[in-house]
Amino acid sequence: MSPQAPILCVVGARPNFMKIAPIMRAFSSQGIPATLLHTGQHYDADMNDAFFRDLGIPQPDINLGVGSGSHAQQTAEIMRKVEPILDEQAPAAILVVGDVNSTIACALVASKKGVPVIHVEAGLRSRDRTMPEEINRVLTDQISDLLFTTERTALDNLKQEGIDPARVHFVGNVMIDTLHYNLRQAKPTAQTLAELGMETTLIGSDTPYGLLTLHRPSNVDDPAVLAPLVDCINQIAADLPLVFPVHPRTRSRLEAFGLLERLDPHRIICTPPLGYLELLGLMKSARIALTDSGGIQEETTALGIPCITLRHNTERPITVTEGTNTLVGNDPQRIIAALKAALKPTSRPERIPEYWDGNAAERIAAILKPWLSAGISGQNTAPHA
């Protein structure tokens, strides 16, 4: 295998885009050849184009166009379509990020074909096997040859699962690389709302507001859970107006359960899904975020914005132990209590986690360069970070 062969970098869903952007820049700056493959797991053309444009990601060299389906259908289709690509491209390695179906599908095919697997954002664990992402994380780490972690505790998780620490490198968080790189370009909230035709006197330049995102099945698939959450959201909005970019899955559930019209239109601004620069602008100016998203837990920690996470667990514990995040589940009373505590000026100290400094991708490239030059003989020759 030639060390000059490119690394095949895989993206499939919007969370991947934020992680791959700084990696592609770092590879380019350090002379590491790379090919970008988009599985098409998230297939909204407008949203994809917006993310690629906003984040400065080169257009994919290969697009599998997989589209939607059940977890099994989607994973199988990605595997079926990526196999001939690996045969044609003969990459030096395949690099996967995060925990979506594209990650495990491409890693599994590569591993069985003897192509080394590099996993960025390895070792994160929620301990909740009902989450499909947790299954993807655990299995991808088991078949990866090189694992890059965002926080030091991830190594403990990997060692407990029998993974050789020599394959693991703590480099920091590439999501935060993207945040730092784009912070000055983030769109002001008023501009975003105006461009959406949603000009409002509810939120002015200095008006405190909260950012709400909600999409996980545990929160939106059961009307017995979602209805009380809607009432809780209205209660919060009575004191603090909310901007709510509504995920397509969430919108369909709200409509199916007759709950969309229950959201207070005078205090809650419901928008379509937003591009990265729009969402970043909303986030950096928000007084608080309420979310069940993994990425927003990290980004609010980096920005110093209080975050209330509507989940019972998190695969990003450092956002709780060192950051601005509070886990509350989906019980309305706990949500309200946590919100009040988080809004107090001296509610808690926090600090930016180690290596969340905007340079994670450069560390990855610096470790990969000698690893690739050694011809990927099956041994990790890079120094342990």
Coordinates of C-alpha atoms in Angstrom, one line a residue:
M1 CA 0.0 0.0 0.0
S2 CA 1.5 3.3 -1.0
P3 CA 1.8 5.9 1.7
Q4 CA 1.0 8.5 -1.1
A5 CA -2.5 7.1 -1.5
P6 CA -5.1 9.5 -0.2
I7 CA -7.1 9.1 3.0
L8 CA -10.8 8.6 2.2
C9 CA -12.7 11.0 4.5
V10 CA -16.4 10.1 5.1
V11 CA -19.3 12.4 5.9
G12 CA -22.9 11.5 5.9
A13 CA -25.0 13.7 8.2
R14 CA -24.9 17.4 9.2
P15 CA -23.0 16.8 12.5
N16 CA -20.2 15.3 10.4
F17 CA -19.8 18.4 8.3
M18 CA -18.7 20.5 11.2
K19 CA -16.1 17.9 12.2
I20 CA -14.7 17.2 8.7
A21 CA -14.2 20.9 7.7
P22 CA -11.2 21.6 9.9
I23 CA -9.7 18.2 9.2
M24 CA -9.8 18.8 5.4
R25 CA -8.1 22.2 6.0
A26 CA -5.4 20.7 8.2
F27 CA -4.7 17.9 5.7
S28 CA -4.4 20.5 2.9
S29 CA -2.0 22.7 4.9
Q30 CA 0.2 19.7 5.9
G31 CA 0.2 18.0 2.5
I32 CA -1.8 15.0 3.4
P33 CA -3.8 13.8 0.3
A34 CA -7.5 13.3 1.0
T35 CA -10.6 12.3 -0.9
L36 CA -14.0 13.4 0.5
L37 CA -16.9 10.9 0.3
H38 CA -20.5 11.9 1.2
T39 CA -22.8 9.0 1.7
G40 CA -25.9 11.1 1.4
Q41 CA -27.3 9.9 4.7
H42 CA -28.7 13.4 5.2
Y43 CA -30.0 14.2 1.7
D44 CA -31.6 17.6 1.9
A45 CA -29.8 19.3 -1.0
D46 CA -30.4 22.9 0.1
M47 CA -29.2 22.2 3.7
N48 CA -26.2 20.2 2.4
D49 CA -25.2 23.0 0.0
A50 CA -25.6 25.6 2.8
F51 CA -23.4 23.7 5.2
F52 CA -20.7 23.0 2.6
R53 CA -20.7 26.6 1.6
D54 CA -20.8 28.1 5.1
L55 CA -18.0 25.8 6.4
G56 CA -15.8 26.1 3.4
I57 CA -15.8 22.3 2.7
P58 CA -14.8 21.3 -0.8
Q59 CA -17.5 19.6 -2.7
P60 CA -17.4 15.8 -2.2
D61 CA -15.4 13.9 -4.7
I62 CA -17.9 11.0 -4.3
N63 CA -21.6 11.1 -3.3
L64 CA -23.3 7.8 -2.7
G65 CA -26.8 9.4 -2.6
V66 CA -28.1 6.9 -0.1
G67 CA -31.0 8.9 1.4
S68 CA -33.4 7.8 4.0
G69 CA -34.5 4.4 5.4
S70 CA -34.5 2.5 8.6
H71 CA -31.3 2.1 10.4
A72 CA -30.8 -1.4 8.9
Q73 CA -31.7 -0.3 5.4
Q74 CA -29.5 2.9 5.5
T75 CA -26.5 1.1 7.0
A76 CA -26.8 -1.8 4.5
E77 CA -27.1 0.5 1.5
I78 CA -24.1 2.5 2.6
M79 CA -22.1 -0.7 3.0
R80 CA -23.2 -2.0 -0.4
K81 CA -22.3 1.3 -2.2
V82 CA -19.0 2.0 -0.4
E83 CA -17.4 -1.4 -1.1
P84 CA -16.7 -0.8 -4.8
I85 CA -15.4 2.7 -4.0
L86 CA -12.8 1.2 -1.7
D87 CA -11.8 -1.2 -4.4
E88 CA -11.4 1.6 -7.0
Q89 CA -9.8 4.2 -4.7
A90 CA -7.4 1.9 -2.7
P91 CA -7.1 4.5 0.0
A92 CA -4.2 4.6 2.5
A93 CA -6.9 4.6 5.2
I94 CA -10.5 5.6 5.8
L95 CA -11.3 8.4 8.2
V96 CA -14.8 8.5 9.9
V97 CA -16.1 11.0 12.4
G98 CA -18.7 10.9 15.1
D99 CA -21.4 8.3 15.5
V100 CA -23.9 8.3 12.6
N101 CA -24.9 5.3 10.5
S102 CA -22.4 6.3 7.8
T103 CA -19.6 6.1 10.4
I104 CA -20.1 2.4 11.4
A105 CA -21.2 1.3 7.9
C106 CA -18.0 2.6 6.2
A107 CA -15.8 1.6 9.0
L108 CA -17.1 -2.0 8.9
V109 CA -16.6 -2.4 5.2
A110 CA -13.1 -0.9 5.4
S111 CA -12.1 -3.1 8.3
K112 CA -13.2 -6.3 6.5
K113 CA -11.3 -5.3 3.4
G114 CA -8.1 -4.6 5.4
V115 CA -8.2 -0.8 5.0
P116 CA -7.1 0.9 8.2
V117 CA -9.8 2.8 10.0
I118 CA -9.3 6.2 11.7
H119 CA -12.0 7.3 14.1
V120 CA -12.3 11.0 15.1
E121 CA -14.3 11.6 18.3
A122 CA -13.7 8.2 19.7
G123 CA -14.4 6.9 23.2
L124 CA -17.5 9.0 24.0
R125 CA -20.1 6.9 25.9
S126 CA -23.6 7.6 27.2
R127 CA -24.0 4.1 28.6
D128 CA -27.4 4.1 27.0
R129 CA -27.6 1.2 24.5
T130 CA -31.2 2.3 23.5
M131 CA -29.5 5.1 21.5
P132 CA -28.5 4.0 18.0
E133 CA -25.5 6.4 18.2
E134 CA -24.1 4.5 21.2
I135 CA -24.1 1.3 19.3
N136 CA -22.3 3.0 16.4
R137 CA -19.7 4.5 18.7
V138 CA -18.9 1.3 20.5
L139 CA -18.6 -0.8 17.4
T140 CA -16.6 1.7 15.4
D141 CA -14.1 2.1 18.1
Q142 CA -13.6 -1.7 18.3
I143 CA -12.6 -1.9 14.6
S144 CA -10.6 1.3 14.4
D145 CA -6.8 1.3 14.0
L146 CA -6.3 4.9 15.2
L147 CA -8.6 6.6 17.6
F148 CA -8.7 10.4 18.3
T149 CA -10.4 11.6 21.4
T150 CA -12.0 14.9 22.5
E151 CA -11.5 14.5 26.2
R152 CA -9.1 12.6 28.5
T153 CA -11.8 10.4 30.1
A154 CA -12.5 8.8 26.7
L155 CA -9.3 6.8 27.1
D156 CA -10.7 5.2 30.3
N157 CA -13.8 4.1 28.3
L158 CA -11.7 2.6 25.6
K159 CA -9.4 0.7 28.0
Q160 CA -12.4 -0.8 29.7
E161 CA -13.4 -2.1 26.3
G162 CA -10.1 -3.7 25.7
I163 CA -8.7 -1.2 23.2
D164 CA -4.9 -0.8 23.2
P165 CA -4.1 2.7 24.6
A166 CA -1.2 3.0 22.0
R167 CA -3.9 3.4 19.3
V168 CA -5.5 6.3 21.2
H169 CA -4.6 9.9 20.9
F170 CA -6.1 12.8 22.9
V171 CA -6.2 15.8 20.4
G172 CA -9.2 17.9 21.5
N173 CA -12.5 18.7 19.8
V174 CA -12.7 19.4 16.0
M175 CA -16.2 20.8 16.5
I176 CA -14.7 23.6 18.5
D177 CA -12.1 24.1 15.7
T178 CA -15.1 24.9 13.4
L179 CA -16.7 27.1 16.0
H180 CA -13.6 29.3 16.5
Y181 CA -13.0 29.4 12.7
N182 CA -16.5 30.7 12.0
L183 CA -17.4 32.7 15.0
R184 CA -16.8 36.1 13.4
Q185 CA -18.9 35.1 10.4
A186 CA -21.9 34.0 12.5
K187 CA -25.1 35.7 11.5
P188 CA -26.8 38.0 13.9
T189 CA -30.2 36.7 15.1
A190 CA -32.1 39.7 13.7
Q191 CA -30.6 39.2 10.3
T192 CA -31.4 35.5 10.3
L193 CA -35.0 36.1 11.2
A194 CA -35.3 38.9 8.7
E195 CA -33.9 36.7 5.9
L196 CA -36.5 34.1 6.8
G197 CA -39.3 36.7 6.6
M198 CA -39.8 36.5 10.3
E199 CA -39.1 40.0 11.4
T200 CA -40.4 40.5 14.9
T201 CA -40.4 43.0 17.7
L202 CA -40.1 40.1 20.1
I203 CA -36.4 39.9 19.9
G204 CA -34.4 43.1 19.5
S205 CA -30.6 43.6 19.5
D206 CA -30.4 43.6 23.3
T207 CA -33.4 41.4 24.1
P208 CA -32.5 38.2 26.1
Y209 CA -33.8 35.1 24.5
G210 CA -33.3 31.3 24.7
L211 CA -32.4 28.9 21.9
L212 CA -34.4 25.6 21.8
T213 CA -33.7 22.5 19.8
L214 CA -35.5 19.2 20.1
H215 CA -35.3 16.1 18.0
R216 CA -34.4 12.9 19.8
P217 CA -37.0 10.1 19.7
S218 CA -37.1 9.9 23.5
N219 CA -38.5 13.4 23.6
V220 CA -40.6 13.7 20.4
D221 CA -42.0 10.3 19.5
D222 CA -44.3 9.8 22.5
P223 CA -47.2 12.3 22.9
A224 CA -47.3 11.5 26.6
V225 CA -43.7 13.0 26.8
L226 CA -44.0 15.6 24.1
A227 CA -47.2 17.3 25.3
P228 CA -45.8 18.1 28.8
L229 CA -42.6 19.4 27.1
V230 CA -44.7 21.7 24.9
D231 CA -46.5 23.1 28.0
C232 CA -43.1 23.5 29.8
I233 CA -41.7 25.3 26.8
N234 CA -44.6 27.7 26.8
Q235 CA -44.1 28.3 30.6
I236 CA -40.4 29.2 29.9
A237 CA -41.3 31.4 26.9
A238 CA -43.7 33.4 29.1
D239 CA -40.6 34.9 30.8
L240 CA -37.9 34.4 28.2
P241 CA -38.8 34.4 24.4
L242 CA -37.5 31.4 22.6
V243 CA -36.2 30.8 19.1
F244 CA -37.0 27.2 18.0
P245 CA -35.4 25.9 14.8
V246 CA -37.8 22.9 14.3
H247 CA -36.2 19.7 13.1
P248 CA -38.3 18.0 10.4
R249 CA -38.8 14.9 12.6
T250 CA -40.0 17.1 15.5
R251 CA -42.3 19.1 13.2
S252 CA -43.9 15.9 11.9
R253 CA -44.5 14.7 15.5
L254 CA -45.9 18.0 16.7
E255 CA -48.3 18.1 13.7
A256 CA -49.3 14.4 14.1
F257 CA -50.1 14.9 17.8
G258 CA -51.9 18.2 17.3
L259 CA -49.3 20.0 19.4
L260 CA -47.8 22.5 16.9
E261 CA -50.6 25.0 17.3
R262 CA -50.2 24.7 21.1
L263 CA -46.8 26.5 21.0
D264 CA -47.3 30.1 21.9
P265 CA -46.8 32.0 18.6
H266 CA -46.4 35.3 20.5
R267 CA -43.4 34.1 22.6
I268 CA -41.9 31.3 20.5
I269 CA -40.4 31.9 17.1
C270 CA -40.4 28.6 15.1
T271 CA -38.0 28.6 12.2
P272 CA -37.1 26.0 9.6
P273 CA -33.8 24.1 10.1
L274 CA -30.9 26.6 9.9
G275 CA -27.5 26.6 8.4
Y276 CA -24.4 26.5 10.6
L277 CA -23.7 30.3 10.6
E278 CA -27.3 31.1 11.4
L279 CA -27.5 28.6 14.2
L280 CA -24.1 29.7 15.6
G281 CA -25.3 33.3 15.6
L282 CA -28.4 32.4 17.5
M283 CA -26.4 30.4 20.0
K284 CA -23.7 32.9 20.7
S285 CA -26.2 35.6 21.5
A286 CA -28.6 33.4 23.5
R287 CA -29.1 33.8 27.2
I288 CA -29.5 30.1 27.5
A289 CA -29.9 27.0 25.3
L290 CA -32.4 24.1 25.9
T291 CA -31.5 21.1 23.7
D292 CA -31.2 17.4 23.3
S293 CA -28.3 17.8 20.8
G294 CA -24.8 16.5 21.5
G295 CA -23.1 19.2 19.5
I296 CA -24.9 22.1 21.2
Q297 CA -23.7 20.8 24.6
E298 CA -20.2 21.2 23.3
E299 CA -20.6 24.5 21.5
T300 CA -22.4 26.2 24.4
T301 CA -19.6 25.1 26.7
A302 CA -17.0 26.6 24.4
L303 CA -19.0 29.8 24.3
G304 CA -19.8 30.0 28.0
I305 CA -23.5 29.9 27.4
P306 CA -25.6 28.0 30.0
C307 CA -27.1 24.8 28.5
I308 CA -30.0 22.7 29.8
T309 CA -29.9 19.3 28.2
L310 CA -33.2 17.4 28.0
R311 CA -31.7 14.0 28.3
H312 CA -31.0 11.6 31.2
N313 CA -27.4 11.0 30.1
T314 CA -24.7 12.4 27.9
E315 CA -21.8 11.0 26.0
R316 CA -20.0 14.3 26.6
P317 CA -19.6 14.4 30.4
I318 CA -16.9 17.1 30.3
T319 CA -19.6 19.6 29.3
V320 CA -21.2 18.9 32.7
T321 CA -18.1 18.5 34.9
E322 CA -16.2 21.4 33.4
G323 CA -18.6 23.2 31.1
T324 CA -22.0 25.0 31.2
N325 CA -24.2 22.0 30.7
T326 CA -26.9 20.6 33.1
L327 CA -28.6 17.3 32.5
V328 CA -32.3 17.3 33.4
G329 CA -34.1 14.6 31.4
N330 CA -37.6 15.6 30.2
D331 CA -39.4 16.2 33.5
P332 CA -40.9 19.7 33.3
Q333 CA -40.3 20.5 37.0
R334 CA -36.6 19.6 36.7
I335 CA -36.3 21.7 33.5
I336 CA -37.8 24.8 35.1
A337 CA -35.7 24.4 38.3
A338 CA -32.5 23.9 36.3
L339 CA -33.3 26.9 34.1
K340 CA -33.8 29.2 37.1
A341 CA -30.5 28.0 38.6
A342 CA -28.6 28.3 35.4
L343 CA -29.8 31.9 34.8
K344 CA -28.3 33.1 38.2
P345 CA -25.2 35.1 37.5
T346 CA -23.0 33.1 39.9
S347 CA -24.7 29.8 39.4
R348 CA -21.6 27.8 38.7
P349 CA -17.9 28.1 37.7
E350 CA -16.9 26.7 34.4
R351 CA -13.8 26.5 32.3
I352 CA -13.0 25.6 28.7
P353 CA -12.0 22.0 28.5
E354 CA -8.4 21.1 27.7
Y355 CA -7.4 21.2 24.0
W356 CA -10.8 22.8 23.0
D357 CA -8.7 25.6 21.5
G358 CA -9.3 25.4 17.8
N359 CA -6.3 23.3 17.0
A360 CA -7.5 19.7 17.3
A361 CA -7.4 19.1 13.5
E362 CA -3.8 20.3 13.3
R363 CA -2.9 17.8 16.0
I364 CA -4.7 15.0 14.1
A365 CA -2.7 15.8 10.9
A366 CA 0.6 16.0 12.8
I367 CA 0.0 12.5 14.2
L368 CA -1.2 11.1 10.9
K369 CA 1.7 12.3 8.8
P370 CA 4.4 10.0 10.3
W371 CA 1.8 7.2 10.6
L372 CA 1.2 7.4 6.9
S373 CA 4.9 7.8 6.1
A374 CA 5.6 4.5 7.9
G375 CA 3.4 2.8 5.4
I376 CA 0.7 1.9 7.9
S377 CA 2.4 -1.4 8.5
G378 CA -0.2 -2.4 11.1
Q379 CA 1.7 -0.8 14.0
N380 CA 0.9 2.7 15.3
T381 CA 4.3 4.4 15.1
A382 CA 3.1 7.9 16.0
P383 CA 4.0 9.2 19.5
H384 CA 1.3 8.9 22.1
A385 CA -0.4 12.3 22.6

